[in-house]
Amino acid sequence: MGNKSEVNVALVADIKTLNEVVVTGYGAQSKRDITGAIATVSTRELLSVPATNVAQALQGHVAGVSVGNENSPGGGVIVRIRGFGTLNDNSPLYIIDGVPTKGNLNTINQNDIESLQVLKDAAAASQYGARAGNGVVIITTKKGKAGKPKLTYDAYYGVQQRGKLLDLLNTQQYADLWWESRINSGVLVNGNPRNAQFGNGPRPVIPDYIFPDGAMNGDPRVDPANYSTDIDAADFRRSKWLITKANKEGTNWMEEIFNPAPIQNHQLGVSGGTEGGRYAISLNYFNQEGIMKYTGYKRYSARANTEFNINKRVRIGENIQVAYAERIGGPFSTRGIASNQSESNAVSFAYRMQPIVPVYDIAGNFAGTKGGDLDNARNPVSDLYRNRTNINKEIRLFGNAYAEVDLAKNLTARTSFGIDYNLFNVRVYTPRDFESSESAGTNQLQTRNDYEGTWTWTNTLNYKTTLFDKLRLSAILGTESIRNYYEFVNAVRSRFASDDINNQYLAAGNAGTQTNDGSATYWRLASEFAVANLSFDEKYLLSGTLRRDRSSRFAPDFRIAYFPAVSAGWRISEENFLKNTASGWLSDLKLRASWGQTGNQEIGNFNPYTFYGTSPANSFYDLNGSRTSALQGYDLFQFGNAQAKWETTTQTDFGFDASLLKGKVDVNFDWFNRVTTDALFPVELPFTAGNATNPFRNIASFRNRGVELNLSYNGKALNNELTYTLSGNISTYRNTVLTTNGDPNTQYFGFATRLPAMTVTQEGYPISAFYGYTIDGINNTPEQAASGPIWRGYNNVVTYRQANGTGVVGAGTFRYRDLNGDGLITPADRGIIGSPHPDFSYGLNINVNYKNFGLQLFGQGVQGNQLFNYVRYWTDFPTFGGNRSLRMYEQSWRPGADNSNAMLPIVRAADNVSSVPSTYYLESGSYLRMRNIQLSYNLPRTLMNKMGMSAAQVYIQGQNLFTITKYTGMDPEINVRNSQGAVSGNTGTTAGQNQDRQIGVDEGLYPVARTVLVGLSLSF
């Protein structure tokens, strides 16, 4: 970091001054000398919103940075800087006290953070080369300062509430809609619909019991003596049942899976020292129970940062944190019940369960879908309850030790050795869900242990000098070596004699059912870099960077890459033609320009090589014909691509920083053009090549072009007793796929669900554009249906019958747009129908202080993006079983009705077409959310002195109190699916890797919580 004493002064300087020194990479610069696009987030902003993950604090505070939250306790966070430059991994690189990581930040205690900078353009980020293609976030933790010991205690406690829920049907509404769908489709028995629960009459009859099917009070089968949970017995369903009463009013499954939940945080810190040695030590406890029942995250952490002056020329120090965390929920849960964006999670089952099913049966056990015509969803409350003891455990040791030596005047050598060690333990026990229609055949335990270790050795020479009293020069030469190793072992056994928690160990399972697997992987990176900064006469600024990287993830011929960058600044306010007039309104004005290149190596660790592996299911063969044993064989596991080369992002940036009205107004503006070439993506190979993992290939180029604006105003009133700051930021980017494989019609699709892929990446359009059919309304008459394009078997068949039995053709069907003009609706009529990328994003912040009181308001939002509400597939169409939306009940097209406000086609049980991906699923994703409202009070100085305190503050705070949006789903903040990626983030399958091919799709998300809390902050 160069001259350490200067850095120490910088980190405690007034953030409102131009002389503030910020960490810009391997060194630090005065803010007035920075020529790149670097944003700083203050400690106050970092701590203003209670969060598990420090990356959440970036949301709305930094122009050009978008954040997606998984919302569940301990869930993943997706950060994107200046758009989406690749189909692969768009996650930024994090540098914490000089140690790089792309792993999760949940174990990093945000109360320990002193400063945070975001390096947005290539000129600022290129010094990190191969891993900086998506921007860099630099985090510096708190250091001790010379002086008497200082003891601090910070704490808050609050209650979280769920927000908006879906409007679903009650039991009678569901039965009526089910009856209507069968009548319209002509699916009748004895002239009426037939349902195992609702009978076979002209109208549905709500039974008293759903198991036995459709039973009424007085039926001898519902005698409690006939209750049994032995679903494998021969007399089950004959004389024994899981006797379950019908919920005639209807179970609100959405309400059942959510509960108010507490959140709390406690931080104890002590710091101090002398000129010869300084220390900062902290202990932290964080506990967030989830608003979804039986989910939560708990973290214990300890940090010790020390530094010592051995003599006038030698300094040593370390920054170490150890953390232990437990999480209940996420992808490692009972049958994925607590995962995010999944059709098998609790949210999805809450709208897939019929309202007639109660939570519990007559014996107090969990009720389910064992009865007839109840579909195949599982009771989400039961799955969440059974998952409550499946705890994901993590231990992480993160930090570095360093030494600095002043070799000569202005020349400092520094060496730093950083570590990032992670241990994971996951135990997922799955009991039999005997109440479900598709019960698990047996109970099962999966135990998985992961180890990951990464070390980083960085060596730098830092030279600073001033020539001719006007020319300031600083230069850094450095080398860096990184090595990562990851290994896991996984074992499974079934048929446990008891589900008791004390029996949930592998040895208690049936040995004949055991399976196991394990693997290891590693990668290495070696780098050299040089950084130079020039300042002449405090007006003319020039910076240059060059980095060379060698990555083990590429074949030897393509292993080396160079990443240059250059930037310049002109403090035009210091010129004579402005300086003489600047005293009135212009305090400072700096023009900036930069160009540079960065890279992306996130392609897995062994992409160049073809792999063969072994597995009993695919490569064991009974060559001897014994039918009792098989010989181990090998088959293709992964295709290799030795021609893959670096993905490179080239970025140009023009901007200015201005301070007006004697520092009252600050303005920061940037225009950027970011182009990614040779983008890496695992392109599918022809099936004739075999069945194996596809390799990454250089297949495309992308462009993100946009602007960023930050404004702030600082004012005073009432004889300076009232101070206030008004600030805001707005940013926009336009994402375009410039090329793919040379064919403009080439399409790279997103993920298929129950529907075909609804996103596509194609030349001339943005990444992950929505793809499907365009709906131009509803055919109200047979004539209207016949006059338009025909979808065979859909709008040219009878859709309902009149009272006299006459069939009506095509009425009540969607009218799809015929893109190719052939008069037919076929897959060729699918096209780009929308975009998940917003027109702009913004954040608004108001801070007001009056005497001892403080008020902070923070809002954040996006405008102009669209969302694909896949939840509508389940709730708005009869394609798959489950509950239905009130929208389907009230706004479906009906014969003879006023259909001017109809949104949905006629309800028909046989309709498997209306639910195809189309514009019906698209909704506005725009929103404005009140992120934070905080009212604080600082105790009077006289009272604090009597209590021996140097500072004391109490506050009450509301988080996410309201959201303004037109989105009909639960939450407009849609994260990418599977945001946590692998168990760990540095293994080559980092968080969010390969997930940006499907953006803005709501598959059943964990909603954001509304929180009210009280807190205090004490210093002694």
Short mmCIF file of C-alpha atoms in Angstrom, two decimals, residues 164-449:
data_model
loop_
_atom_site.label_atom_id
_atom_site.label_comp_id
_atom_site.label_asym_id
_atom_site.label_seq_id
_atom_site.Cartn_x
_atom_site.Cartn_y
_atom_site.Cartn_z
CA LYS A 164 -47.72 -9.15 -0.46
CA LEU A 165 -49.17 -12.60 -1.17
CA LEU A 166 -50.91 -14.05 -4.21
CA ASP A 167 -54.70 -13.89 -4.52
CA LEU A 168 -55.79 -17.53 -4.79
CA LEU A 169 -59.17 -19.30 -4.66
CA ASN A 170 -61.05 -20.71 -1.73
CA THR A 171 -62.54 -24.21 -1.85
CA GLN A 172 -65.90 -23.28 -3.37
CA GLN A 173 -64.35 -21.06 -6.01
CA TYR A 174 -61.87 -23.77 -6.93
CA ALA A 175 -64.63 -26.38 -7.25
CA ASP A 176 -66.76 -24.08 -9.40
CA LEU A 177 -63.87 -23.30 -11.74
CA TRP A 178 -62.95 -26.97 -12.01
CA TRP A 179 -66.57 -27.78 -12.93
CA GLU A 180 -66.64 -25.01 -15.52
CA SER A 181 -63.46 -26.28 -17.20
CA ARG A 182 -64.92 -29.78 -17.61
CA ILE A 183 -68.26 -28.55 -18.91
CA ASN A 184 -66.61 -26.32 -21.53
CA SER A 185 -64.37 -29.19 -22.64
CA GLY A 186 -67.18 -31.73 -22.69
CA VAL A 187 -65.31 -33.99 -20.28
CA LEU A 188 -68.48 -35.42 -18.72
CA VAL A 189 -69.66 -38.65 -17.13
CA ASN A 190 -73.42 -39.22 -17.10
CA GLY A 191 -73.80 -35.68 -18.42
CA ASN A 192 -71.85 -34.03 -15.61
CA PRO A 193 -68.24 -33.54 -14.54
CA ARG A 194 -66.91 -36.12 -12.15
CA ASN A 195 -64.42 -35.52 -9.36
CA ALA A 196 -63.36 -37.87 -6.60
CA GLN A 197 -63.98 -35.09 -4.08
CA PHE A 198 -66.85 -33.03 -5.52
CA GLY A 199 -68.99 -35.84 -6.88
CA ASN A 200 -70.80 -36.25 -10.20
CA GLY A 201 -73.73 -33.86 -10.03
CA PRO A 202 -74.70 -30.76 -11.98
CA ARG A 203 -72.88 -28.71 -9.34
CA PRO A 204 -69.86 -29.58 -7.21
CA VAL A 205 -70.58 -30.66 -3.64
CA ILE A 206 -67.95 -29.93 -1.00
CA PRO A 207 -67.37 -33.12 1.02
CA ASP A 208 -66.72 -33.38 4.75
CA TYR A 209 -63.61 -35.49 4.17
CA ILE A 210 -61.07 -35.67 1.35
CA PHE A 211 -59.64 -39.04 2.44
CA PRO A 212 -61.43 -41.36 2.07
CA ASP A 213 -62.35 -39.64 -1.19
CA GLY A 214 -65.36 -37.34 -0.93
CA ALA A 215 -66.63 -38.91 2.32
CA MET A 216 -69.42 -37.32 4.33
CA ASN A 217 -70.12 -37.28 8.03
CA GLY A 218 -71.60 -40.59 9.11
CA ASP A 219 -69.59 -42.60 6.62
CA PRO A 220 -68.26 -45.61 8.59
CA ARG A 221 -64.91 -45.27 6.84
CA VAL A 222 -64.13 -42.04 8.73
CA ASP A 223 -64.23 -43.74 12.11
CA PRO A 224 -60.94 -42.76 13.82
CA ALA A 225 -60.33 -46.47 14.43
CA ASN A 226 -59.69 -46.76 10.69
CA TYR A 227 -56.84 -44.22 10.77
CA SER A 228 -53.42 -45.55 9.76
CA THR A 229 -50.11 -44.14 8.54
CA ASP A 230 -48.92 -47.49 7.17
CA ILE A 231 -49.32 -46.61 3.52
CA ASP A 232 -47.57 -49.82 2.42
CA ALA A 233 -50.05 -52.11 4.15
CA ALA A 234 -52.35 -54.26 2.01
CA ASP A 235 -55.47 -52.85 3.67
CA PHE A 236 -54.52 -49.22 3.05
CA ARG A 237 -57.21 -47.49 0.97
CA ARG A 238 -59.46 -50.49 1.62
CA SER A 239 -60.19 -50.36 5.31
CA LYS A 240 -57.48 -47.97 6.49
CA TRP A 241 -56.89 -44.35 5.55
CA LEU A 242 -55.05 -41.22 6.54
CA ILE A 243 -58.41 -39.81 7.47
CA THR A 244 -58.46 -36.13 6.56
CA LYS A 245 -61.24 -33.60 6.88
CA ALA A 246 -61.93 -31.19 4.06
CA ASN A 247 -61.25 -27.51 4.66
CA LYS A 248 -64.54 -26.26 3.30
CA GLU A 249 -63.59 -22.60 3.61
CA GLY A 250 -60.19 -23.21 2.08
CA THR A 251 -56.64 -23.30 3.41
CA ASN A 252 -54.66 -20.18 2.66
CA TRP A 253 -51.40 -21.98 2.04
CA MET A 254 -49.57 -18.73 1.46
CA GLU A 255 -50.42 -17.62 4.99
CA GLU A 256 -49.51 -21.01 6.40
CA ILE A 257 -45.87 -20.99 5.29
CA PHE A 258 -45.02 -17.52 6.61
CA ASN A 259 -44.68 -16.20 10.17
CA PRO A 260 -43.29 -13.04 11.76
CA ALA A 261 -39.64 -13.68 12.57
CA PRO A 262 -36.96 -11.94 14.67
CA ILE A 263 -33.64 -10.59 13.46
CA GLN A 264 -30.82 -9.47 15.75
CA ASN A 265 -27.19 -8.43 15.62
CA HIS A 266 -24.62 -7.81 18.37
CA GLN A 267 -21.14 -6.39 17.81
CA LEU A 268 -18.49 -5.89 20.48
CA GLY A 269 -15.26 -4.20 19.50
CA VAL A 270 -12.13 -2.82 21.08
CA SER A 271 -9.38 -0.85 19.38
CA GLY A 272 -6.43 1.29 20.28
CA GLY A 273 -2.66 1.18 20.52
CA THR A 274 0.44 3.27 20.43
CA GLU A 275 2.68 4.59 17.70
CA GLY A 276 4.52 1.30 17.90
CA GLY A 277 1.53 -1.01 17.60
CA ARG A 278 -2.19 -0.81 16.96
CA TYR A 279 -5.05 -3.29 17.18
CA ALA A 280 -8.74 -3.65 16.33
CA ILE A 281 -10.57 -6.70 17.68
CA SER A 282 -14.25 -7.52 17.30
CA LEU A 283 -16.77 -10.23 18.09
CA ASN A 284 -20.08 -10.51 16.27
CA TYR A 285 -23.27 -12.52 16.59
CA PHE A 286 -25.93 -12.32 13.88
CA ASN A 287 -29.17 -14.28 13.86
CA GLN A 288 -31.92 -13.97 11.28
CA GLU A 289 -34.88 -16.28 11.44
CA GLY A 290 -36.76 -16.47 8.17
CA ILE A 291 -40.27 -15.20 7.55
CA MET A 292 -40.75 -18.57 5.89
CA LYS A 293 -41.24 -21.09 8.67
CA TYR A 294 -38.25 -23.15 9.80
CA THR A 295 -35.67 -21.20 7.79
CA GLY A 296 -32.87 -19.10 9.22
CA TYR A 297 -29.24 -18.06 9.25
CA LYS A 298 -26.91 -17.70 12.23
CA ARG A 299 -23.32 -16.43 12.22
CA TYR A 300 -20.57 -16.09 14.82
CA SER A 301 -17.43 -14.21 13.83
CA ALA A 302 -14.26 -12.86 15.37
CA ARG A 303 -11.76 -10.49 13.81
CA ALA A 304 -8.29 -9.37 14.84
CA ASN A 305 -6.47 -6.68 12.88
CA THR A 306 -3.07 -5.68 14.19
CA GLU A 307 -0.07 -3.74 12.93
CA PHE A 308 3.31 -3.05 14.49
CA ASN A 309 6.20 -0.73 13.74
CA ILE A 310 9.29 -2.90 14.26
CA ASN A 311 11.42 0.18 13.69
CA LYS A 312 11.21 3.31 11.57
CA ARG A 313 11.53 1.32 8.36
CA VAL A 314 9.83 -2.02 9.00
CA ARG A 315 6.17 -2.69 9.68
CA ILE A 316 4.24 -5.94 9.99
CA GLY A 317 0.58 -6.70 10.47
CA GLU A 318 -2.30 -9.04 9.88
CA ASN A 319 -6.05 -8.95 9.20
CA ILE A 320 -7.79 -12.18 10.14
CA GLN A 321 -11.40 -13.17 10.51
CA VAL A 322 -12.79 -16.54 11.48
CA ALA A 323 -16.51 -17.17 11.10
CA TYR A 324 -18.88 -20.03 11.79
CA ALA A 325 -22.31 -20.01 10.16
CA GLU A 326 -25.40 -22.20 10.15
CA ARG A 327 -28.14 -22.02 7.57
CA ILE A 328 -31.48 -23.77 7.42
CA GLY A 329 -32.82 -23.51 3.90
CA GLY A 330 -31.41 -23.03 0.45
CA PRO A 331 -30.75 -25.63 -2.24
CA PHE A 332 -29.52 -28.18 0.31
CA SER A 333 -32.88 -28.85 1.93
CA THR A 334 -35.44 -31.65 2.00
CA ARG A 335 -36.32 -32.19 -1.65
CA GLY A 336 -35.43 -28.56 -2.33
CA ILE A 337 -38.32 -27.22 -0.23
CA ALA A 338 -36.41 -24.12 0.92
CA SER A 339 -34.62 -23.41 -2.34
CA ASN A 340 -35.27 -20.33 -4.44
CA GLN A 341 -36.87 -20.08 -7.88
CA SER A 342 -38.02 -23.70 -8.06
CA GLU A 343 -41.31 -25.46 -8.71
CA SER A 344 -40.62 -27.70 -5.70
CA ASN A 345 -40.03 -25.03 -3.10
CA ALA A 346 -42.48 -23.96 -0.41
CA VAL A 347 -43.73 -20.90 -2.27
CA SER A 348 -44.54 -22.97 -5.35
CA PHE A 349 -46.29 -25.67 -3.35
CA ALA A 350 -48.30 -22.96 -1.59
CA TYR A 351 -50.04 -22.14 -4.87
CA ARG A 352 -49.97 -25.71 -6.15
CA MET A 353 -51.85 -27.14 -3.14
CA GLN A 354 -55.62 -27.22 -3.47
CA PRO A 355 -57.45 -25.13 -0.85
CA ILE A 356 -59.63 -28.06 0.22
CA VAL A 357 -56.56 -29.77 1.74
CA PRO A 358 -55.99 -28.84 5.42
CA VAL A 359 -52.59 -28.55 7.05
CA TYR A 360 -53.24 -31.45 9.47
CA ASP A 361 -55.35 -34.62 9.40
CA ILE A 362 -57.63 -35.84 12.19
CA ALA A 363 -54.71 -37.35 14.13
CA GLY A 364 -52.69 -34.13 14.08
CA ASN A 365 -50.26 -35.45 11.50
CA PHE A 366 -49.62 -33.50 8.35
CA ALA A 367 -52.34 -33.75 5.72
CA GLY A 368 -51.62 -34.08 2.04
CA THR A 369 -52.76 -35.11 -1.40
CA LYS A 370 -53.26 -38.83 -0.79
CA GLY A 371 -56.93 -38.58 -1.76
CA GLY A 372 -58.19 -38.71 -5.32
CA ASP A 373 -58.06 -35.71 -7.69
CA LEU A 374 -55.93 -33.69 -5.25
CA ASP A 375 -53.00 -33.45 -7.69
CA ASN A 376 -49.35 -34.10 -6.77
CA ALA A 377 -48.16 -31.13 -4.71
CA ARG A 378 -46.62 -31.71 -1.30
CA ASN A 379 -47.69 -30.03 1.93
CA PRO A 380 -45.16 -27.14 2.15
CA VAL A 381 -45.58 -26.79 5.92
CA SER A 382 -44.71 -30.44 6.44
CA ASP A 383 -41.65 -30.27 4.19
CA LEU A 384 -40.40 -27.12 5.93
CA TYR A 385 -40.93 -28.71 9.33
CA ARG A 386 -39.09 -31.89 8.35
CA ASN A 387 -36.22 -29.80 7.02
CA ARG A 388 -35.78 -27.85 10.27
CA THR A 389 -32.89 -30.02 11.48
CA ASN A 390 -31.04 -30.04 8.16
CA ILE A 391 -28.40 -27.46 9.00
CA ASN A 392 -25.79 -26.31 6.49
CA LYS A 393 -22.62 -25.51 8.45
CA GLU A 394 -19.68 -23.44 7.31
CA ILE A 395 -16.37 -22.44 8.86
CA ARG A 396 -14.32 -19.80 7.07
CA LEU A 397 -10.87 -18.41 7.84
CA PHE A 398 -10.12 -15.32 5.78
CA GLY A 399 -7.36 -12.74 5.95
CA ASN A 400 -3.73 -11.97 5.39
CA ALA A 401 -0.40 -11.26 7.01
CA TYR A 402 1.91 -8.64 5.57
CA ALA A 403 5.23 -6.90 5.98
CA GLU A 404 6.44 -3.55 4.69
CA VAL A 405 10.00 -2.29 4.43
CA ASP A 406 11.11 1.21 3.44
CA LEU A 407 14.06 0.30 1.20
CA ALA A 408 14.94 3.89 0.50
CA LYS A 409 13.36 7.29 0.61
CA ASN A 410 9.98 7.05 -1.15
CA LEU A 411 10.52 3.36 -2.01
CA THR A 412 8.55 0.73 -0.07
CA ALA A 413 8.46 -3.01 -0.52
CA ARG A 414 5.45 -4.95 0.66
CA THR A 415 4.66 -8.64 0.78
CA SER A 416 1.27 -10.07 1.69
CA PHE A 417 0.15 -13.65 2.06
CA GLY A 418 -3.62 -14.12 2.09
CA ILE A 419 -5.75 -17.15 2.83
CA ASP A 420 -9.37 -18.07 2.21
CA TYR A 421 -10.10 -21.46 3.81
CA ASN A 422 -13.59 -22.90 3.87
CA LEU A 423 -15.08 -26.00 5.43
CA PHE A 424 -18.67 -26.99 4.63
CA ASN A 425 -20.85 -29.68 6.13
CA VAL A 426 -24.29 -30.44 4.75
CA ARG A 427 -26.63 -33.09 6.12
CA VAL A 428 -30.00 -33.47 4.42
CA TYR A 429 -32.35 -36.02 5.96
CA THR A 430 -35.57 -36.69 4.07
CA PRO A 431 -38.28 -38.64 5.91
CA ARG A 432 -41.09 -40.32 4.04
CA ASP A 433 -43.93 -37.94 3.29
CA PHE A 434 -46.60 -40.59 3.69
CA GLU A 435 -49.41 -38.04 3.22
CA SER A 436 -48.37 -37.12 -0.35
CA SER A 437 -49.81 -38.62 -3.50
CA GLU A 438 -46.27 -39.29 -4.71
CA SER A 439 -44.69 -40.30 -1.41
CA ALA A 440 -40.99 -41.00 -1.25
CA GLY A 441 -40.36 -44.73 -1.35
CA THR A 442 -38.08 -44.60 1.69
CA ASN A 443 -36.35 -42.17 4.01
CA GLN A 444 -32.86 -41.02 3.06
CA LEU A 445 -29.82 -39.22 4.42
CA GLN A 446 -27.30 -37.32 2.33
CA THR A 447 -24.09 -36.15 3.99
CA ARG A 448 -21.68 -33.93 2.14
CA ASN A 449 -18.37 -32.41 3.24
#
